[in-house]
Amino acid sequence: MRALNNQIIGLVRNETEKMIRKKRFYVVLLVLLVLVPVFSYAQMKQAESKREKYGTDWRREVQQAITDNQNSLGSDRVPEEWKKYRQVYIQQMKYYLEHDVNPAAPGGVTFTREFLDNAATLFIPLLIMGLGSDIVSAERTTGTIKMLLTRPVRRWKILLSKLITLLMFVSLTVLAVFVICYLISGMFFGYKGFQLPVFTGFRLDGASVDLSSVHAVPQWTYLFMQAGLIWYVGVVVAILALMVSVLVRSTAASIIIMMSSLIAGNILTNMASAWTSAKYLFMVNLGLTDYLAGTPVPIEGMSLGFSLLVLGIWAACSLVVSFLVFTKQDILN
C-alpha cells in the first residue's frame, strides 16, 4: 500500500510540474488580474452614477427598481420568461426593503458575491476547461504519452494522477477567483461586509413567490456556500474535460468541444423552458448558485438536489468512460 501511495504521489508530482510548465494556471491568474479591475472600475462608475441620481438613500434606488420592473410586467414587449425573473426580483427587493437591508451595500465582499453569481455558469467553467481539456490529448499531439506509457506503471494510475492534479488546480482556481476579486475590489469599495445579511430561499410557486423558506445568512456564509457549489461545478467540468481529452486525439478539437458545450448550455438555459428533456443535460445544470439567489429555474422540475444529482451522474459516467478507454485503447500507435 505504501509503495502504491508513493507511486501515485510521484505521478501527481510529475503531472503538477507539467501543468506548471504549460503556464495555463498563470494565464488564468493573468486573466483575473486584468478583468477584475475592469469590472471593479465599471461597478464603481455605476455606483457613482446612482449616487448622483439617488444620493445616499439606497431605499429610493431600490423602490425605483421595483417600480421599473413592475411597469415592465404589463408590457407586451417583454417575453413571458423574462417576466418570471422580474417577478421574483420585485419580491426580493420588497423583502429587503421591509427588513431595512441594502441588497447592494458597497464593499469588496458584496462585489465578490455578485461576481461569483455572474461567473459561476460560464466564466469560471471556461477557465477550468482551459486547464483540463487537453491534459491527455496534448501529450498525444507531442508524443510524450508514448514515453509515459512505456514506464512500468499501470495506465489507470497514470490517468488517476492526471485527475488528482486537475482537481487540485480546480480548487486553486476557485480560491484564486475569490481572493483576487476580494483584494482588488476592496481597493475600490473597501474590505468590510462579511457580516452583512443576505436573504436566500426565495422560490417561485406558480404566479407568486414563496417566502416561507426565506432566511438571512451572513455574507461570509453565503460566499462559503457559493464557493462550494462553484467548486462542485468545476470538478464536474474538469472530469468532463478529462473524458473529452481521452476520447479526442486533437488538442484543438477537445478545446472546441468543451467550449461549445459550455456556451451552448448558457444559451439553452435561456431558451429551453419548453424542452423539458434538456434539464438532463449537464450544461443546463451548471447554475447551482442561482438556487441560492432565488433565480427561477430554467426548466420546470429542476431543483438544487436535482441539478447536483444530474451533474454527479454525468461526472461518474465520464470517469467510467475515461478509465475504460484510456486503459484499453491503442494509444501507442
Short mmCIF file of C-alpha atoms in Angstrom, two decimals:
data_model
loop_
_atom_site.label_atom_id
_atom_site.label_comp_id
_atom_site.label_asym_id
_atom_site.label_seq_id
_atom_site.Cartn_x
_atom_site.Cartn_y
_atom_site.Cartn_z
CA MET A 1 0.00 0.00 0.00
CA ARG A 2 2.83 2.39 0.86
CA ALA A 3 4.54 1.62 -2.45
CA LEU A 4 1.27 2.33 -4.29
CA ASN A 5 0.83 5.63 -2.44
CA ASN A 6 4.40 6.68 -3.19
CA GLN A 7 3.93 5.80 -6.84
CA ILE A 8 0.72 7.85 -7.09
CA ILE A 9 2.37 10.77 -5.27
CA GLY A 10 5.29 10.64 -7.68
CA LEU A 11 2.97 10.63 -10.67
CA VAL A 12 0.93 13.53 -9.27
CA ARG A 13 4.11 15.50 -8.67
CA ASN A 14 5.13 14.84 -12.28
CA GLU A 15 1.71 15.94 -13.61
CA THR A 16 1.80 19.06 -11.44
CA GLU A 17 5.18 20.01 -12.88
CA LYS A 18 3.77 19.53 -16.38
CA MET A 19 0.78 21.73 -15.56
CA ILE A 20 3.07 24.44 -14.22
CA ARG A 21 5.33 24.24 -17.27
CA LYS A 22 2.32 24.71 -19.54
CA LYS A 23 1.69 28.00 -17.67
CA ARG A 24 -2.08 27.54 -18.08
CA PHE A 25 -2.74 28.40 -14.43
CA TYR A 26 -0.62 31.54 -14.78
CA VAL A 27 -2.80 32.53 -17.73
CA VAL A 28 -5.90 32.03 -15.54
CA LEU A 29 -4.38 34.31 -12.91
CA LEU A 30 -3.45 36.89 -15.56
CA VAL A 31 -6.99 36.89 -16.96
CA LEU A 32 -8.39 37.50 -13.48
CA LEU A 33 -5.83 40.21 -12.72
CA VAL A 34 -6.77 42.02 -15.94
CA LEU A 35 -10.56 41.60 -15.92
CA VAL A 36 -11.41 42.02 -12.23
CA PRO A 37 -10.03 45.60 -12.05
CA VAL A 38 -12.02 46.42 -15.21
CA PHE A 39 -15.22 45.04 -13.68
CA SER A 40 -14.50 46.78 -10.38
CA TYR A 41 -13.95 50.12 -12.10
CA ALA A 42 -17.16 49.71 -14.11
CA GLN A 43 -19.06 48.88 -10.92
CA MET A 44 -17.58 51.93 -9.19
CA LYS A 45 -18.65 54.23 -12.03
CA GLN A 46 -22.15 52.74 -11.90
CA ALA A 47 -22.29 53.30 -8.15
CA GLU A 48 -21.18 56.93 -8.62
CA SER A 49 -23.92 57.45 -11.23
CA LYS A 50 -26.56 56.07 -8.88
CA ARG A 51 -25.24 58.22 -6.05
CA GLU A 52 -25.65 61.32 -8.19
CA LYS A 53 -29.21 60.29 -9.00
CA TYR A 54 -30.42 58.99 -5.63
CA GLY A 55 -27.92 60.43 -3.17
CA THR A 56 -27.17 58.23 -0.18
CA ASP A 57 -30.76 56.98 0.14
CA TRP A 58 -30.49 53.37 -1.05
CA ARG A 59 -34.20 52.85 -0.33
CA ARG A 60 -35.13 55.31 -3.12
CA GLU A 61 -32.92 53.38 -5.52
CA VAL A 62 -34.49 50.03 -4.59
CA GLN A 63 -38.01 51.45 -4.77
CA GLN A 64 -37.31 52.84 -8.24
CA ALA A 65 -36.02 49.44 -9.37
CA ILE A 66 -39.22 47.84 -8.08
CA THR A 67 -41.37 50.40 -9.90
CA ASP A 68 -39.47 49.96 -13.18
CA ASN A 69 -39.80 46.19 -13.06
CA GLN A 70 -43.48 46.35 -12.11
CA ASN A 71 -44.16 48.59 -15.11
CA SER A 72 -42.36 46.15 -17.41
CA LEU A 73 -44.63 43.26 -16.33
CA GLY A 74 -47.53 44.82 -18.24
CA SER A 75 -45.55 45.33 -21.42
CA ASP A 76 -46.10 43.05 -24.41
CA ARG A 77 -42.53 43.67 -25.50
CA VAL A 78 -41.12 41.75 -22.54
CA PRO A 79 -41.09 37.95 -23.09
CA GLU A 80 -43.05 35.88 -20.58
CA GLU A 81 -39.88 34.09 -19.49
CA TRP A 82 -38.25 37.39 -18.55
CA LYS A 83 -41.34 38.45 -16.61
CA LYS A 84 -40.89 35.42 -14.38
CA TYR A 85 -37.40 36.55 -13.40
CA ARG A 86 -38.55 40.14 -12.84
CA GLN A 87 -41.43 38.95 -10.67
CA VAL A 88 -39.03 37.19 -8.33
CA TYR A 89 -36.70 40.20 -8.36
CA ILE A 90 -39.56 42.51 -7.31
CA GLN A 91 -40.45 40.30 -4.34
CA GLN A 92 -36.81 40.05 -3.33
CA MET A 93 -36.36 43.81 -3.36
CA LYS A 94 -39.59 44.31 -1.38
CA TYR A 95 -38.35 41.82 1.19
CA TYR A 96 -35.06 43.72 1.56
CA LEU A 97 -36.97 47.00 1.96
CA GLU A 98 -39.25 45.56 4.62
CA HIS A 99 -36.26 44.30 6.60
CA ASP A 100 -34.26 47.52 6.08
CA VAL A 101 -31.31 45.75 4.43
CA ASN A 102 -29.45 47.28 1.49
CA PRO A 103 -29.17 44.43 -1.09
CA ALA A 104 -26.23 46.10 -2.83
CA ALA A 105 -24.33 47.63 0.08
CA PRO A 106 -20.99 48.78 -1.39
CA GLY A 107 -17.99 46.68 -0.42
CA GLY A 108 -15.47 44.20 -1.71
CA VAL A 109 -17.43 41.32 -0.21
CA THR A 110 -20.64 42.32 -2.00
CA PHE A 111 -18.77 42.73 -5.29
CA THR A 112 -17.19 39.29 -4.87
CA ARG A 113 -20.59 37.72 -4.17
CA GLU A 114 -22.15 39.30 -7.24
CA PHE A 115 -19.13 38.43 -9.39
CA LEU A 116 -19.29 34.77 -8.35
CA ASP A 117 -23.02 34.70 -9.15
CA ASN A 118 -22.39 36.04 -12.66
CA ALA A 119 -19.24 33.98 -13.34
CA ALA A 120 -20.43 30.62 -11.99
CA THR A 121 -22.13 29.25 -15.10
CA LEU A 122 -19.72 30.23 -17.88
CA PHE A 123 -16.65 32.30 -16.99
CA ILE A 124 -15.23 30.04 -14.27
CA PRO A 125 -16.09 26.78 -16.13
CA LEU A 126 -14.28 28.19 -19.19
CA LEU A 127 -11.19 28.87 -17.07
CA ILE A 128 -11.28 25.33 -15.72
CA MET A 129 -11.89 23.91 -19.20
CA GLY A 130 -8.73 25.68 -20.34
CA LEU A 131 -6.76 23.81 -17.70
CA GLY A 132 -8.03 20.30 -18.40
CA SER A 133 -9.37 19.94 -21.92
CA ASP A 134 -6.01 18.86 -23.36
CA ILE A 135 -4.44 17.12 -20.38
CA VAL A 136 -4.27 13.85 -22.36
CA SER A 137 -4.73 14.92 -25.97
CA ALA A 138 -1.81 17.38 -25.78
CA GLU A 139 0.53 14.55 -24.85
CA ARG A 140 -0.68 12.58 -27.85
CA THR A 141 0.00 15.55 -30.09
CA THR A 142 3.56 15.95 -28.77
CA GLY A 143 4.18 12.21 -28.49
CA THR A 144 5.12 12.32 -24.79
CA ILE A 145 2.24 9.93 -23.96
CA LYS A 146 4.25 7.10 -25.56
CA MET A 147 7.19 7.72 -23.25
CA LEU A 148 4.83 7.83 -20.26
CA LEU A 149 3.05 4.58 -21.10
CA THR A 150 6.25 2.63 -21.66
CA ARG A 151 7.12 3.07 -18.00
CA PRO A 152 6.31 0.14 -15.67
CA VAL A 153 3.19 1.87 -14.33
CA ARG A 154 -0.40 0.76 -14.76
CA ARG A 155 -2.41 3.01 -17.08
CA TRP A 156 -5.17 3.64 -14.55
CA LYS A 157 -2.59 5.07 -12.15
CA ILE A 158 -1.39 7.48 -14.83
CA LEU A 159 -4.91 8.70 -15.53
CA LEU A 160 -5.71 8.88 -11.81
CA SER A 161 -2.68 11.11 -11.27
CA LYS A 162 -3.88 13.40 -14.04
CA LEU A 163 -7.33 13.54 -12.45
CA ILE A 164 -5.95 14.33 -8.99
CA THR A 165 -3.73 17.06 -10.42
CA LEU A 166 -6.64 18.53 -12.34
CA LEU A 167 -8.84 18.62 -9.22
CA MET A 168 -6.03 20.34 -7.30
CA PHE A 169 -5.91 23.10 -9.91
CA VAL A 170 -9.71 23.35 -9.92
CA SER A 171 -9.55 24.10 -6.20
CA LEU A 172 -6.75 26.62 -6.72
CA THR A 173 -8.75 28.33 -9.49
CA VAL A 174 -11.86 28.74 -7.32
CA LEU A 175 -9.71 30.05 -4.47
CA ALA A 176 -7.87 32.43 -6.80
CA VAL A 177 -11.14 33.86 -8.14
CA PHE A 178 -12.33 34.63 -4.61
CA VAL A 179 -9.03 36.06 -3.34
CA ILE A 180 -8.31 38.20 -6.41
CA CYS A 181 -11.89 39.52 -6.56
CA TYR A 182 -11.92 40.42 -2.88
CA LEU A 183 -8.46 42.02 -2.79
CA ILE A 184 -8.85 44.09 -5.96
CA SER A 185 -12.48 45.14 -5.49
CA GLY A 186 -11.66 46.02 -1.87
CA MET A 187 -9.34 48.75 -3.16
CA PHE A 188 -12.38 50.33 -4.87
CA PHE A 189 -15.12 49.66 -2.31
CA GLY A 190 -13.42 48.75 0.98
CA TYR A 191 -12.92 45.37 2.62
CA LYS A 192 -15.86 45.33 5.04
CA GLY A 193 -19.13 43.48 4.71
CA PHE A 194 -18.59 39.88 5.77
CA GLN A 195 -21.32 40.15 8.42
CA LEU A 196 -23.91 41.91 6.24
CA PRO A 197 -27.09 39.81 5.88
CA VAL A 198 -28.09 38.19 2.60
CA PHE A 199 -31.56 36.72 2.15
CA THR A 200 -31.83 33.34 0.46
CA GLY A 201 -34.62 30.81 0.00
CA PHE A 202 -36.89 32.68 -2.47
CA ARG A 203 -38.91 30.24 -4.58
CA LEU A 204 -41.31 30.77 -7.45
CA ASP A 205 -44.63 28.98 -6.82
CA GLY A 206 -46.81 29.33 -9.88
CA ALA A 207 -47.54 33.02 -10.36
CA SER A 208 -46.42 34.04 -6.86
CA VAL A 209 -43.17 33.96 -4.91
CA ASP A 210 -42.97 31.66 -1.89
CA LEU A 211 -41.33 33.48 1.03
CA SER A 212 -41.83 30.75 3.63
CA SER A 213 -38.26 29.47 3.33
CA VAL A 214 -36.55 32.86 3.16
CA HIS A 215 -33.90 33.40 5.82
CA ALA A 216 -30.92 35.67 6.36
CA VAL A 217 -27.32 34.46 6.38
CA PRO A 218 -24.12 36.49 6.82
CA GLN A 219 -22.33 37.27 3.58
CA TRP A 220 -19.33 35.15 4.60
CA THR A 221 -21.64 32.13 4.95
CA TYR A 222 -23.26 32.88 1.60
CA LEU A 223 -19.82 33.17 -0.02
CA PHE A 224 -18.80 29.85 1.50
CA MET A 225 -21.90 28.18 0.05
CA GLN A 226 -21.26 29.84 -3.32
CA ALA A 227 -17.66 28.64 -3.37
CA GLY A 228 -18.71 25.08 -2.52
CA LEU A 229 -21.26 24.95 -5.33
CA ILE A 230 -18.86 26.54 -7.82
CA TRP A 231 -16.16 24.05 -6.81
CA TYR A 232 -18.61 21.19 -7.43
CA VAL A 233 -19.40 22.58 -10.89
CA GLY A 234 -15.68 23.00 -11.53
CA VAL A 235 -14.99 19.37 -10.60
CA VAL A 236 -17.71 18.14 -12.96
CA VAL A 237 -16.45 20.32 -15.82
CA ALA A 238 -12.88 19.13 -15.18
CA ILE A 239 -13.93 15.46 -15.27
CA LEU A 240 -15.87 16.01 -18.50
CA ALA A 241 -12.87 17.81 -19.99
CA LEU A 242 -10.69 14.87 -18.98
CA MET A 243 -13.04 12.45 -20.77
CA VAL A 244 -13.07 14.54 -23.94
CA SER A 245 -9.28 14.75 -23.81
CA VAL A 246 -9.10 10.95 -23.60
CA LEU A 247 -11.58 10.38 -26.43
CA VAL A 248 -10.29 13.04 -28.83
CA ARG A 249 -6.75 12.94 -30.16
CA SER A 250 -6.61 16.57 -31.25
CA THR A 251 -5.94 19.27 -28.67
CA ALA A 252 -7.82 21.89 -30.69
CA ALA A 253 -10.82 19.59 -31.13
CA SER A 254 -11.07 18.80 -27.40
CA ILE A 255 -10.97 22.52 -26.52
CA ILE A 256 -13.60 23.36 -29.14
CA ILE A 257 -15.91 20.56 -27.97
CA MET A 258 -15.82 21.68 -24.33
CA MET A 259 -16.08 25.37 -25.15
CA SER A 260 -19.03 24.78 -27.47
CA SER A 261 -20.80 22.67 -24.85
CA LEU A 262 -20.44 25.33 -22.16
CA ILE A 263 -21.57 28.18 -24.40
CA ALA A 264 -24.47 26.10 -25.75
CA GLY A 265 -25.57 25.40 -22.18
CA ASN A 266 -25.62 29.11 -21.42
CA ILE A 267 -27.86 29.66 -24.46
CA LEU A 268 -30.11 26.69 -23.71
CA THR A 269 -30.69 27.91 -20.17
CA ASN A 270 -32.38 31.00 -21.60
CA MET A 271 -34.24 29.26 -24.42
CA ALA A 272 -35.17 25.69 -23.47
CA SER A 273 -38.02 26.21 -20.98
CA ALA A 274 -40.41 24.25 -23.21
CA TRP A 275 -37.92 21.45 -23.88
CA THR A 276 -38.23 19.60 -20.58
CA SER A 277 -35.77 16.85 -21.52
CA ALA A 278 -32.99 19.46 -21.70
CA LYS A 279 -32.88 19.50 -17.90
CA TYR A 280 -30.90 16.24 -18.05
CA LEU A 281 -28.05 17.91 -19.96
CA PHE A 282 -25.07 18.76 -17.75
CA MET A 283 -24.59 22.27 -19.15
CA VAL A 284 -28.15 23.33 -18.24
CA ASN A 285 -27.47 22.41 -14.60
CA LEU A 286 -24.29 24.43 -14.05
CA GLY A 287 -26.06 27.41 -12.44
CA LEU A 288 -26.08 25.99 -8.92
CA THR A 289 -25.59 29.40 -7.33
CA ASP A 290 -28.86 30.54 -8.92
CA TYR A 291 -30.70 28.37 -6.41
CA LEU A 292 -29.10 30.36 -3.57
CA ALA A 293 -30.03 33.66 -5.20
CA GLY A 294 -33.64 32.56 -5.75
CA THR A 295 -33.44 32.82 -9.54
CA PRO A 296 -36.32 30.92 -11.22
CA VAL A 297 -35.28 27.54 -12.63
CA PRO A 298 -34.85 27.48 -16.42
CA ILE A 299 -36.97 24.32 -16.81
CA GLU A 300 -39.87 23.15 -14.68
CA GLY A 301 -38.95 20.34 -12.29
CA MET A 302 -35.37 21.42 -11.61
CA SER A 303 -34.09 21.97 -8.09
CA LEU A 304 -30.74 22.15 -6.32
CA GLY A 305 -30.88 18.46 -5.42
CA PHE A 306 -31.87 17.55 -8.97
CA SER A 307 -29.00 19.54 -10.52
CA LEU A 308 -26.47 18.11 -8.05
CA LEU A 309 -27.64 14.59 -8.91
CA VAL A 310 -27.59 15.16 -12.68
CA LEU A 311 -24.09 16.64 -12.55
CA GLY A 312 -22.92 13.81 -10.30
CA ILE A 313 -24.23 11.19 -12.74
CA TRP A 314 -22.55 12.92 -15.68
CA ALA A 315 -19.27 13.05 -13.74
CA ALA A 316 -19.49 9.38 -12.69
CA CYS A 317 -20.26 8.21 -16.24
CA SER A 318 -17.43 10.36 -17.61
CA LEU A 319 -14.97 8.81 -15.15
CA VAL A 320 -16.02 5.28 -16.14
CA VAL A 321 -15.66 6.07 -19.85
CA SER A 322 -12.32 7.82 -19.32
CA PHE A 323 -10.72 4.95 -17.42
CA LEU A 324 -12.16 2.24 -19.65
CA VAL A 325 -11.00 3.92 -22.86
CA PHE A 326 -7.61 5.02 -21.53
CA THR A 327 -6.74 1.57 -20.21
CA LYS A 328 -7.98 -0.35 -23.27
CA GLN A 329 -7.38 1.72 -26.40
CA ASP A 330 -4.24 1.55 -28.50
CA ILE A 331 -2.65 4.88 -27.70
CA LEU A 332 0.90 3.99 -28.72
CA ASN A 333 0.08 3.78 -32.47
#
